Structure formats: C-alpha cells, structure tokens
Coordinates of C-alpha atoms in Angstrom, one line a residue:
M1 CA 255.9 -24.3 149.7
N2 CA 255.5 -21.1 151.7
T3 CA 254.1 -18.1 149.8
I4 CA 254.4 -14.4 150.6
I5 CA 251.9 -12.0 148.9
I6 CA 253.2 -8.5 148.3
P7 CA 250.4 -6.0 147.6
T8 CA 251.7 -3.0 145.7
D9 CA 250.6 0.4 144.4
F10 CA 254.0 0.9 142.8
S11 CA 254.8 3.7 145.3
P12 CA 258.2 4.0 147.0
T13 CA 256.7 2.7 150.2
A14 CA 255.4 -0.4 148.4
I15 CA 258.7 -0.9 146.6
N16 CA 260.6 -0.8 149.9
A17 CA 258.2 -3.4 151.4
M18 CA 258.7 -5.5 148.3
N19 CA 262.4 -5.5 148.7
Y20 CA 262.0 -6.4 152.4
A21 CA 259.7 -9.3 151.4
V22 CA 262.2 -10.5 148.8
G23 CA 264.9 -10.7 151.5
M24 CA 262.5 -12.7 153.7
A25 CA 261.5 -15.0 150.9
K26 CA 265.2 -15.8 150.1
E27 CA 265.9 -16.7 153.7
I28 CA 263.1 -19.2 154.1
N29 CA 262.9 -20.3 150.4
A30 CA 259.4 -19.0 149.9
S31 CA 257.7 -18.0 146.6
I32 CA 256.3 -14.5 146.2
I33 CA 253.3 -13.1 144.5
L34 CA 253.1 -9.5 143.4
F35 CA 249.5 -8.3 143.9
H36 CA 247.8 -5.2 142.5
A37 CA 244.2 -4.2 142.6
Y38 CA 243.1 -1.2 140.5
Q39 CA 239.8 0.7 140.7
I40 CA 237.8 2.9 138.4
P41 CA 238.3 6.5 139.7
M42 CA 235.2 8.0 141.3
T43 CA 234.2 11.6 140.7
I44 CA 231.6 13.7 142.3
S45 CA 232.3 16.7 140.1
E46 CA 229.5 17.9 137.7
V47 CA 232.2 18.8 135.2
P48 CA 232.3 16.1 132.4
V49 CA 235.4 13.9 132.6
Q50 CA 236.9 11.7 130.0
M51 CA 235.8 8.1 130.3
V52 CA 238.4 5.8 131.8
N53 CA 239.5 2.9 129.6
I54 CA 239.5 -0.1 131.9
E55 CA 241.5 -2.2 129.5
E56 CA 244.2 0.4 129.4
M57 CA 244.3 0.5 133.2
R58 CA 244.7 -3.2 133.3
K59 CA 247.5 -3.2 130.7
D60 CA 249.3 -0.4 132.5
A61 CA 249.0 -2.3 135.8
E62 CA 250.2 -5.5 134.2
K63 CA 253.2 -3.7 132.7
H64 CA 254.2 -2.3 136.1
L65 CA 253.9 -5.7 137.7
Q66 CA 256.0 -7.3 134.9
L67 CA 258.7 -4.7 135.4
L68 CA 258.8 -5.4 139.2
K69 CA 258.9 -9.2 138.5
E70 CA 261.9 -8.7 136.1
K71 CA 263.7 -6.5 138.7
I72 CA 263.3 -9.2 141.4
E73 CA 264.5 -11.9 139.0
H74 CA 267.6 -9.8 138.2
V75 CA 268.6 -9.1 141.8
T76 CA 267.9 -12.7 142.9
S77 CA 269.4 -14.3 139.9
G78 CA 266.3 -16.3 139.3
S79 CA 266.5 -18.1 142.7
L80 CA 262.9 -17.3 143.7
K81 CA 259.6 -18.4 142.2
I82 CA 257.7 -15.1 141.3
Y83 CA 254.1 -14.7 140.3
K84 CA 251.9 -11.8 139.7
E85 CA 248.2 -11.2 140.1
C86 CA 246.3 -8.1 138.8
R87 CA 242.6 -7.5 139.7
L88 CA 239.9 -4.9 139.2
G89 CA 238.3 -4.0 142.5
N90 CA 238.9 -3.0 146.1
T91 CA 242.3 -3.9 147.5
E92 CA 241.2 -5.6 150.7
D93 CA 238.3 -7.4 149.2
E94 CA 240.2 -8.7 146.2
L95 CA 243.2 -9.6 148.4
E96 CA 240.9 -11.6 150.8
D97 CA 239.4 -13.5 147.9
Y98 CA 242.8 -14.3 146.5
C99 CA 244.3 -15.4 149.9
K100 CA 241.5 -18.0 150.2
S101 CA 242.9 -19.9 147.3
I102 CA 246.6 -19.3 148.0
D103 CA 246.7 -19.4 151.8
P104 CA 249.9 -17.4 152.1
I105 CA 252.3 -17.5 155.1
A106 CA 252.1 -13.7 155.2
I107 CA 251.1 -10.5 153.4
V108 CA 253.9 -8.0 153.4
M109 CA 253.1 -4.3 152.7
G110 CA 254.3 -0.8 153.7
S111 CA 253.1 0.8 156.9
R112 CA 253.0 4.3 155.6
G113 CA 254.2 6.6 152.8
S114 CA 257.0 9.2 153.0
S115 CA 254.7 12.2 152.5
N116 CA 251.8 13.3 154.6
L117 CA 249.4 12.4 151.8
D118 CA 251.0 9.0 151.3
R119 CA 250.9 8.5 155.0
V120 CA 247.1 8.9 155.1
L121 CA 246.3 7.0 151.9
F122 CA 248.7 4.1 152.1
G123 CA 248.6 3.8 155.9
S124 CA 244.8 3.7 155.8
T125 CA 244.9 0.8 153.2
T126 CA 247.4 -1.2 155.4
L127 CA 245.2 -0.7 158.5
T128 CA 242.1 -1.8 156.6
V129 CA 243.9 -4.9 155.3
I130 CA 245.0 -5.7 158.9
R131 CA 241.5 -5.5 160.2
H132 CA 239.9 -7.2 157.2
L133 CA 242.1 -10.3 156.6
S134 CA 242.7 -13.3 158.9
W135 CA 246.1 -14.0 157.4
P136 CA 249.3 -12.5 159.0
V137 CA 250.0 -9.0 157.7
I138 CA 253.5 -7.6 158.1
A139 CA 253.7 -3.8 158.0
I140 CA 257.1 -2.5 156.9
P141 CA 258.2 1.0 157.9
P142 CA 259.6 3.3 155.1
G143 CA 263.3 2.7 154.4
K144 CA 263.5 -0.5 156.5
E145 CA 265.9 -2.9 154.9
Y146 CA 265.7 -6.7 155.5
H147 CA 268.0 -8.3 158.0
P148 CA 267.7 -11.9 159.1
I149 CA 265.0 -12.2 161.7
K150 CA 266.7 -13.4 164.9
K151 CA 264.6 -11.9 167.6
I152 CA 260.8 -11.9 167.6
G153 CA 258.8 -9.9 170.2
F154 CA 255.2 -11.0 171.0
A155 CA 253.1 -8.3 172.6
C156 CA 250.9 -9.9 175.2
D157 CA 248.5 -8.7 177.9
F158 CA 248.1 -12.0 179.7
K159 CA 244.3 -11.9 179.2
H160 CA 242.5 -15.1 178.0
V161 CA 245.7 -16.4 176.5
V162 CA 244.3 -19.8 175.6
E163 CA 241.6 -18.3 173.5
T164 CA 243.5 -15.4 172.0
T165 CA 247.1 -16.6 171.3
P166 CA 247.8 -17.9 167.7
V167 CA 250.3 -20.4 168.9
D168 CA 250.6 -22.3 165.6
T169 CA 251.5 -19.1 163.7
I170 CA 253.9 -17.9 166.3
E171 CA 255.7 -21.2 166.4
K172 CA 255.8 -21.5 162.7
F173 CA 257.5 -18.1 162.3
A174 CA 259.9 -18.6 165.2
K175 CA 261.0 -22.0 163.8
L176 CA 261.1 -20.8 160.1
F177 CA 263.7 -18.1 161.1
N178 CA 265.3 -20.0 163.9
A179 CA 264.5 -16.9 166.0
E180 CA 264.4 -16.2 169.7
L181 CA 260.9 -15.5 171.1
H182 CA 260.5 -12.6 173.6
I183 CA 257.2 -12.0 175.3
L184 CA 256.5 -8.3 175.8
N185 CA 254.1 -7.1 178.5
V186 CA 253.6 -3.4 179.0
D187 CA 252.1 -2.1 182.2
Y188 CA 252.4 1.0 184.4
Q189 CA 252.4 0.7 188.2
D190 CA 250.6 -2.7 187.9
K191 CA 247.4 -1.1 186.7
H192 CA 246.6 -4.1 184.5
F193 CA 247.8 -6.7 187.0
T194 CA 244.9 -8.9 188.2
P195 CA 244.6 -12.1 190.3
D196 CA 244.4 -14.0 187.1
T197 CA 247.7 -12.6 185.6
P198 CA 250.1 -15.2 187.2
H199 CA 247.8 -18.1 186.1
E200 CA 247.5 -16.7 182.5
S201 CA 251.3 -16.3 182.3
V202 CA 251.8 -19.9 183.3
L203 CA 249.3 -21.0 180.6
L204 CA 251.1 -19.0 178.0
H205 CA 254.4 -20.4 179.0
T206 CA 253.0 -23.9 178.7
M207 CA 251.6 -23.2 175.3
L208 CA 254.9 -21.8 174.0
E209 CA 257.4 -23.8 176.0
D210 CA 258.9 -25.5 173.0
L211 CA 260.2 -22.1 171.9
K212 CA 261.8 -21.4 175.3
P213 CA 260.5 -17.7 175.4
T214 CA 262.1 -15.0 177.4
Y215 CA 259.7 -12.7 179.3
H216 CA 260.0 -8.9 179.6
F217 CA 257.8 -6.7 181.8
I218 CA 258.0 -3.2 180.5
E219 CA 257.1 -0.2 182.6
D220 CA 255.5 2.5 180.4
A221 CA 252.2 4.4 180.6
D222 CA 251.9 4.3 176.8
I223 CA 251.8 0.8 175.3
G224 CA 253.1 1.8 171.8
N225 CA 256.0 3.8 173.2
G226 CA 256.9 0.9 175.6
I227 CA 256.9 -1.7 172.8
N228 CA 258.8 0.5 170.4
R229 CA 261.4 1.6 173.0
F230 CA 262.1 -2.0 174.1
A231 CA 262.2 -3.3 170.6
E232 CA 264.7 -0.7 169.5
E233 CA 266.9 -1.0 172.6
N234 CA 267.0 -4.8 172.4
N235 CA 267.4 -5.3 168.6
I236 CA 264.0 -6.9 168.1
D237 CA 263.6 -7.7 164.4
L238 CA 259.8 -8.3 164.3
I239 CA 257.0 -7.5 166.6
I240 CA 253.9 -9.8 166.7
A241 CA 250.7 -8.2 167.8
I242 CA 247.0 -9.3 167.9
P243 CA 244.8 -6.4 166.8
K244 CA 241.4 -7.5 167.9
K245 CA 240.9 -9.3 171.3
H246 CA 243.7 -8.3 173.6
K247 CA 242.3 -5.3 175.5
L248 CA 245.7 -4.1 176.5
L249 CA 246.4 -3.6 172.8
E250 CA 243.2 -1.9 171.9
S251 CA 244.8 1.4 172.5
I252 CA 247.3 0.5 169.8
F253 CA 244.8 -0.8 167.2
H254 CA 241.9 1.6 167.4
Q255 CA 241.7 4.3 164.8
S256 CA 244.2 6.8 166.2
G257 CA 246.3 4.4 168.2
S258 CA 246.9 2.0 165.4
K259 CA 248.2 4.8 163.2
K260 CA 250.3 5.9 166.1
I261 CA 252.3 2.7 166.5
L262 CA 252.5 1.9 162.8
F263 CA 253.7 5.4 161.9
A264 CA 256.1 5.7 164.9
S265 CA 257.7 2.2 164.8
H266 CA 260.9 1.6 162.9
I267 CA 260.4 -2.1 163.3
P268 CA 258.2 -4.4 161.2
I269 CA 255.0 -5.3 162.9
M270 CA 253.2 -8.6 162.1
C271 CA 249.5 -8.5 163.0
I272 CA 247.8 -11.9 163.6
H273 CA 244.1 -12.5 164.4
E274 CA 243.6 -15.3 166.9

C-alpha cells in the first residue's frame, strides 16, 4: 500500500500541508504517517536556564500528534489508515532514517510559513529536507487546498535526460492520479538550445511515451517566473522538478533561487532526485 509521510511542527503551515496530504491520500487510497521530530533547545546565553525535561517534551509532542490523528479520523470517517511517529533529533536526519524502513510514495510538507519568521524557519527546513532526502518531497504553499491532480507539469531542460529523468516516479504519479503530463521547458531567445537538444527531446519522448506527454516551450528570462506563470495560466495541479542535476534548474534550487520559487509559487512542487 502507498504511504504518505507528513512531517509537522503543528504550525498553521504544517496543518495546511497535512490537510492537503489527507485529500491526496483519500484519492489514491494511501495510508498516512504523521511525523514529528523534537530537539533539545540550544542556548548560548551565560544566564542559567531551567533544564528541559525531555520526557515532558516527548509527551507533549505525542499529545499533539494524537490530536491531529483524531482530527483526521473524524473528517475522513475512519476511511484512512493513520499512524504517527515521534522522534528525538534533527528533522531531516530522523526523517531520512524513518523513510528507509517505510519507503513512502512521498513526503508532504509546507513550503513556507505565513509570517516572515515562519517563512525563514519552516522554509529552510523544507529546503533542507528536499536536498537531504532521496524520496519525493511535495512542498505545499500556505492556504493551498487539495483538488484532484489532473495536470502534472514536469520541468525539464533537455540535458542528459536518460541519466537524470526519474521515469519510474513520474509514471507512477501520473498513473496513480490518471493525470495528463506536460513537459515544461523554459528558455529565452534560445540561449539554452544546443545541437543536442533535439536528440535529447526525442529520447525523453521515447522514455515517457506511454504517458503521451504534451510539450510546452516557455519564453521567459527567469525560469521560476516562467514555470509559475505557465502553471497558473494552464491550471497545472502539480509541478515536478529535479533539484540537483539539471543545470537549467540550478537557478531555482540554489540557496536564493530555491526560496524564490517555493515562496512565490501558488502550486505544489514535487522535488525528485534522479
């Protein structure tokens, strides 16, 4: 059975991502796991502070997870299998360790918080998880409600497509949701067009031909703007992007660029490592 892991810090951003993941799980009949990692607060102050009771932290986290579990059970009338996992440690490290035993179909979490501080803290955690984990991570914008995924956009630069395209994962998601696949290539005045581009596009089409993808060549000097603009104008429900190898997408996924697209986008972005 497919499993979706939902990391949470119990913030409004995380709750919204949880609600989105629940809608997704209902559509594909997946189980969900609520995941929380808590850490001992660090202090560099010379002023004595009260010792933190780790057991109390664990109990408090477990209590919050249980309340979320009961909330989901109520709104879904018990139709989903729901589990919870609470761990002491760093979020990305504990999450990676847990994913090795669960092998989830995806990890769903918020892309950013509503306040400037939340935006830095929660957005930073999401980006770290994206870079750290090899499983698909879906970043959900604040306030985004789940709607059936009917159109998936795959951002591609037509560079080394055989080595860098996670065909199995793309096919799995497209077929799970019975969704159309749209290949999105952003360029400006053919600056990224090379003699290899036509051959690479043919290779990609051969790899994904079972899905009968539609190709879109987007003219925009800014990759993030081009992807977001096209996605919003064409009702794309989910954007798939590869954060590491595609050089065309490096401007999106380096420190400033990744924050730019995740913070600006109103559309969920699924990041997959090849």
